[in-house]
Coordinates of C-alpha atoms and ligand atoms in Angstrom, one line a residue:
M1 CA 25.0 -7.7 6.1
A2 CA 27.0 -6.6 3.1
E3 CA 24.3 -4.8 1.2
P4 CA 21.1 -3.1 2.1
A5 CA 18.0 -5.0 1.1
Y6 CA 17.1 -2.6 -1.6
S7 CA 20.5 -2.7 -3.5
Q8 CA 20.6 -3.7 -7.1
G9 CA 21.2 -7.3 -8.1
I10 CA 19.4 -9.2 -5.4
A11 CA 18.5 -12.6 -6.8
R12 CA 14.8 -13.2 -7.1
G13 CA 13.2 -16.6 -6.5
A14 CA 11.6 -18.0 -9.7
D15 CA 8.1 -17.6 -8.2
E16 CA 8.6 -14.0 -7.0
P17 CA 6.9 -11.2 -8.9
R18 CA 9.1 -9.3 -11.2
G19 CA 9.0 -6.1 -9.2
R20 CA 10.3 -7.6 -5.9
N21 CA 13.3 -5.7 -4.5
S22 CA 13.0 -3.0 -7.1
P23 CA 12.1 0.6 -6.1
L24 CA 8.9 2.3 -7.0
D25 CA 10.1 5.3 -9.1
I26 CA 7.8 8.3 -9.4
E27 CA 9.1 10.9 -11.8
G28 CA 7.6 14.3 -12.6
V29 CA 4.0 13.1 -12.1
S30 CA 1.4 15.8 -12.5
L31 CA -2.4 15.4 -12.5
R32 CA -5.0 18.0 -13.3
Y33 CA -8.6 17.1 -12.6
P34 CA -11.2 18.1 -15.3
T35 CA -12.4 20.7 -12.8
G36 CA -9.0 22.5 -13.4
T37 CA -7.5 21.6 -10.0
L38 CA -3.8 20.8 -10.3
A39 CA -3.8 18.1 -7.6
L40 CA -0.2 16.9 -8.3
D41 CA 2.5 19.2 -9.5
S42 CA 5.6 17.4 -10.9
V43 CA 5.9 14.9 -8.0
S44 CA 9.1 12.8 -7.9
F45 CA 10.5 10.4 -5.3
Q46 CA 11.6 6.8 -5.0
A47 CA 10.2 4.3 -2.5
R48 CA 12.5 1.4 -1.8
P49 CA 12.1 -2.1 -0.5
G50 CA 13.5 -2.3 3.0
E51 CA 12.0 1.0 4.1
L52 CA 8.6 2.1 5.1
T53 CA 7.9 5.2 3.0
V54 CA 5.3 7.6 4.6
I55 CA 3.5 10.2 2.6
L56 CA 2.4 13.0 4.8
G57 CA 0.4 16.2 4.1
Q58 CA -2.7 18.0 5.2
N59 CA -6.1 17.5 3.7
G60 CA -6.2 18.3 0.1
S61 CA -2.4 18.1 -0.4
G62 CA -2.8 15.4 -3.1
K63 CA -2.1 12.2 -1.1
S64 CA -5.1 10.2 -2.3
T65 CA -4.7 11.5 -5.9
L66 CA -1.1 10.2 -5.8
V67 CA -2.2 6.8 -4.6
R68 CA -4.9 6.6 -7.3
C69 CA -2.2 7.5 -9.9
I70 CA 0.2 4.8 -8.7
V71 CA -2.5 2.1 -8.9
R72 CA -3.4 3.7 -12.2
L73 CA -7.1 4.3 -11.3
L74 CA -6.1 7.8 -12.7
R75 CA -3.7 8.4 -15.5
P76 CA -1.3 11.2 -14.7
T77 CA -1.4 14.2 -17.1
T78 CA 2.4 13.9 -17.3
G79 CA 5.2 11.9 -15.7
A80 CA 6.3 8.3 -15.2
I81 CA 5.5 5.6 -12.6
R82 CA 8.0 2.8 -12.8
V83 CA 7.8 -0.6 -11.1
A84 CA 10.8 -2.8 -11.8
G85 CA 11.8 -0.2 -14.5
D86 CA 8.5 -0.5 -16.4
D87 CA 6.5 2.7 -16.8
L88 CA 2.8 2.1 -16.0
V89 CA 1.6 5.5 -17.3
P90 CA 1.4 4.7 -21.0
L91 CA -0.1 1.3 -20.5
S92 CA -3.8 0.4 -21.2
G93 CA -6.0 -2.7 -21.6
R94 CA -4.6 -6.1 -20.8
R95 CA -1.0 -4.8 -20.3
L96 CA -2.2 -2.3 -17.7
R97 CA -4.3 -5.0 -15.9
T98 CA -1.2 -7.3 -15.8
A99 CA 1.1 -4.5 -14.5
R100 CA -1.5 -3.5 -11.9
Q101 CA -1.3 -6.9 -10.3
Q102 CA 2.1 -5.8 -9.0
I103 CA 0.5 -3.1 -6.9
A104 CA -1.9 -3.8 -4.0
V105 CA -3.8 -1.1 -2.1
I106 CA -5.6 -0.9 1.2
F107 CA -7.8 2.0 2.4
Q108 CA -9.0 3.5 5.7
D109 CA -12.0 1.1 5.6
A110 CA -10.9 -2.5 5.5
S111 CA -13.9 -3.3 3.2
L112 CA -14.2 -6.9 4.2
V113 CA -17.1 -9.0 3.1
P114 CA -19.4 -9.2 6.2
R115 CA -20.6 -12.5 7.5
R116 CA -17.7 -14.3 5.9
T117 CA -14.7 -15.6 7.8
A118 CA -11.3 -14.0 7.8
L119 CA -10.0 -16.9 5.7
A120 CA -12.7 -16.5 3.1
N121 CA -12.0 -12.7 2.9
V122 CA -8.3 -13.4 2.2
A123 CA -9.1 -16.1 -0.4
V124 CA -11.2 -13.4 -2.3
G125 CA -7.8 -12.1 -3.3
C126 CA -7.2 -15.1 -5.4
L127 CA -10.5 -15.4 -7.1
G128 CA -9.3 -13.4 -10.1
R129 CA -7.0 -16.3 -10.7
Q130 CA -9.7 -18.9 -9.9
R131 CA -12.4 -17.5 -12.1
Q132 CA -15.0 -18.8 -9.7
P133 CA -17.7 -16.8 -7.9
W134 CA -16.6 -16.1 -4.4
T135 CA -19.6 -17.9 -2.9
W136 CA -17.7 -21.0 -3.8
I137 CA -15.1 -20.3 -1.1
G138 CA -16.3 -23.3 1.0
G139 CA -15.4 -25.5 -1.9
L140 CA -12.0 -24.0 -2.6
P141 CA -9.2 -26.5 -3.1
A142 CA -7.1 -27.2 -0.1
D143 CA -4.0 -25.6 -1.5
E144 CA -5.9 -22.3 -2.1
R145 CA -7.2 -22.4 1.5
R146 CA -3.6 -23.1 2.7
G147 CA -2.4 -20.2 0.7
A148 CA -4.9 -17.8 2.3
F149 CA -4.1 -19.2 5.7
Q150 CA -0.4 -18.5 5.2
Q151 CA -1.2 -14.9 4.5
L152 CA -3.1 -14.7 7.8
E153 CA -0.1 -16.2 9.5
R154 CA 2.1 -13.5 8.0
V155 CA -0.1 -10.8 9.6
G156 CA -0.5 -12.7 12.9
M157 CA -4.2 -13.4 12.3
S158 CA -4.2 -17.1 11.7
P159 CA -5.6 -18.0 15.2
L160 CA -8.8 -16.1 14.1
W161 CA -9.1 -17.6 10.6
E162 CA -12.7 -18.9 11.2
Q163 CA -14.0 -15.7 12.8
R164 CA -16.6 -13.7 10.9
S165 CA -15.1 -10.5 9.6
D166 CA -17.9 -8.3 11.1
T167 CA -16.9 -9.5 14.6
L168 CA -13.3 -8.5 14.2
S169 CA -11.9 -5.3 15.8
G170 CA -10.8 -2.4 13.6
G171 CA -7.2 -3.3 13.8
Q172 CA -7.8 -7.0 13.2
A173 CA -10.0 -6.2 10.2
Q174 CA -7.2 -4.0 8.8
R175 CA -4.7 -6.8 9.3
V176 CA -7.0 -9.2 7.3
A177 CA -7.2 -6.6 4.6
I178 CA -3.4 -6.5 4.5
A179 CA -3.3 -10.3 4.3
R180 CA -5.8 -10.1 1.3
A181 CA -3.6 -7.5 -0.4
L182 CA -0.5 -9.7 0.3
H183 CA -2.2 -12.7 -1.3
Q184 CA -1.9 -10.8 -4.6
A185 CA 1.9 -11.2 -4.1
P186 CA 2.4 -7.5 -4.9
A187 CA 5.8 -5.8 -5.4
V188 CA 4.3 -2.6 -4.0
L189 CA 1.8 -2.2 -1.2
L190 CA 0.0 1.1 -0.9
A191 CA -2.0 2.1 2.1
D192 CA -4.2 5.3 2.1
E193 CA -4.7 6.4 5.7
P194 CA -5.0 2.8 7.0
V195 CA -5.1 3.9 10.6
A196 CA -7.3 7.0 10.3
S197 CA -10.2 5.3 12.1
L198 CA -8.2 3.2 14.6
D199 CA -7.5 3.7 18.3
P200 CA -3.8 4.1 19.4
D201 CA -3.3 0.4 20.2
A202 CA -4.7 -0.8 16.8
T203 CA -2.8 2.0 15.1
H204 CA 0.4 0.6 16.6
E205 CA -0.5 -2.9 15.6
V206 CA -1.2 -2.0 12.0
M207 CA 1.8 0.4 11.6
S208 CA 4.2 -2.1 13.1
L209 CA 3.0 -4.7 10.6
L210 CA 3.4 -2.4 7.6
Q211 CA 6.9 -1.5 8.9
R212 CA 7.9 -5.2 9.3
L213 CA 6.6 -6.0 5.8
A214 CA 8.7 -3.2 4.4
R215 CA 11.8 -3.9 6.4
E216 CA 11.8 -7.7 6.2
E217 CA 9.9 -8.9 3.2
G218 CA 11.3 -6.9 0.3
I219 CA 8.0 -5.3 -0.5
V220 CA 7.8 -1.6 -1.3
V221 CA 5.4 -0.2 1.3
V222 CA 4.0 3.3 0.9
C223 CA 1.7 4.5 3.6
V224 CA -0.3 7.8 3.4
L225 CA -0.8 9.3 6.8
H226 CA -2.0 12.7 8.1
Q227 CA -0.9 12.2 11.8
L228 CA 2.6 13.6 12.4
E229 CA 3.3 11.5 15.5
V230 CA 2.5 8.3 13.8
A231 CA 4.7 9.2 10.8
R232 CA 7.5 10.2 13.2
E233 CA 7.3 6.9 15.0
F234 CA 7.1 4.5 12.1
A235 CA 8.5 6.1 8.9
D236 CA 11.9 5.2 7.5
H237 CA 11.5 7.6 4.6
L238 CA 9.3 10.7 4.6
V239 CA 7.7 12.4 1.7
G240 CA 5.9 15.6 2.5
L241 CA 3.3 16.9 0.1
R242 CA 2.0 20.5 0.2
G243 CA -0.3 21.8 -2.5
G244 CA 0.5 18.8 -4.7
K245 CA 4.3 19.4 -4.6
V246 CA 6.9 17.4 -2.8
V247 CA 8.4 19.6 -0.1
I248 CA 10.1 16.9 2.0
D249 CA 11.9 13.8 0.6
Q250 CA 14.3 12.5 3.2
P251 CA 15.2 9.7 5.5
A252 CA 12.8 10.2 8.5
F253 CA 15.6 10.7 11.0
Q254 CA 16.8 13.8 9.1
V255 CA 13.4 15.5 9.1
T256 CA 13.1 18.2 11.7
T257 CA 10.0 19.1 13.7
E258 CA 10.2 22.5 11.9
D259 CA 10.1 20.7 8.5
L260 CA 7.0 18.8 9.6
S261 CA 5.1 21.7 11.0
S262 CA 5.8 23.6 7.7
L263 CA 3.5 21.1 6.0
Y264 CA 0.6 22.1 8.2
R265 CA 1.2 25.9 8.4
A266 CA -1.5 28.0 6.9
G267 CA -0.6 30.0 3.8
A268 CA 2.9 29.9 2.3
Ligands
ADP301 P1 -5.6 14.4 0.2 O1 -5.8 12.9 0.0 O2 -4.2 14.8 0.5 O3 -6.6 14.9 1.2 P2 -6.7 14.6 -2.5 O4 -5.8 13.9 -3.4 O5 -8.0 13.9 -2.1 O6 -5.9 15.1 -1.2 O7 -7.1 16.0 -3.2 C1 -6.1 16.9 -3.8 C2 -6.8 18.0 -4.4 O8 -7.6 17.5 -5.6 C3 -7.8 18.8 -3.6 O9 -7.8 20.1 -3.9 C4 -9.1 18.1 -3.9 O10 -10.2 19.0 -3.7 C5 -9.0 17.8 -5.4 N1 -9.7 16.6 -5.9 C6 -9.7 15.4 -5.3 N2 -10.4 14.5 -6.0 C7 -11.0 15.3 -7.0 C8 -11.9 15.0 -8.1 N3 -12.4 13.7 -8.3 N4 -12.2 16.0 -8.9 C9 -11.8 17.2 -8.8 N5 -10.9 17.6 -7.8 C10 -10.5 16.6 -6.9
MG302 MG1 -6.9 11.5 1.1

């Protein structure tokens, strides 16, 4: 292959979102909560398509605050968050809502609608476009159902498309949540501790999926973790946060065990 997947100038298909194959560029982002806590202190890094970027740090280091800033649920006090070159920080109203569609997020809890099928839960992701109440899922047009089914295929969950979400295992539910996020056709997929409540097998299943989406599908995938071993096994790019500051920003293979343990050492 002549060029890495994240290099400049890759042609985009006409139906691909604008941000595809562009890095997520975080520059000098600080956030102070009204309580006075400086949760992020001039955070800068780039997350590129083709790589699984893992954000690592102990409790309270600012990981979730950073995720909430990137999806612009919080507005950073200072700094820029660029997707495909556009800075989301100054946006508001309709322009912010449009820009936000490029960024999908999943959390520790898959938050599926219980008693509904896996397929219906994925189709929820398109209801913003449909402008229909989600109870109408049974009557969704065939092409919408096909679209949701294709997302389940992408995450290896299509054989269980009819299964009620509250009967899925934790790992299966998280994969359906990922399919629902993918249905938004995001340029950036954020995951805040997606495996925190999963057993080792399900953790492997979900992390392998995120890694594949990053490496093969041109999506920028940023995954927050607090488990060192999982980060070590799956990350291509590691960003370490300590006290709201970036203290590691390197290809994962360059990061030493000593670097990682410094993230968790008391004091300093
Ligand atoms: P992490 O996800 O790494 O555990 P957080 O981003 O949740 O860290 O928290 C970073 C810091 O910001 C912590 O000191 C936390 O107490 C503080 N914090 C988080 N949310 C709020 C909030 N809504 N209001 C005030 N302080 C907050
Ligand atoms: Mg958190």
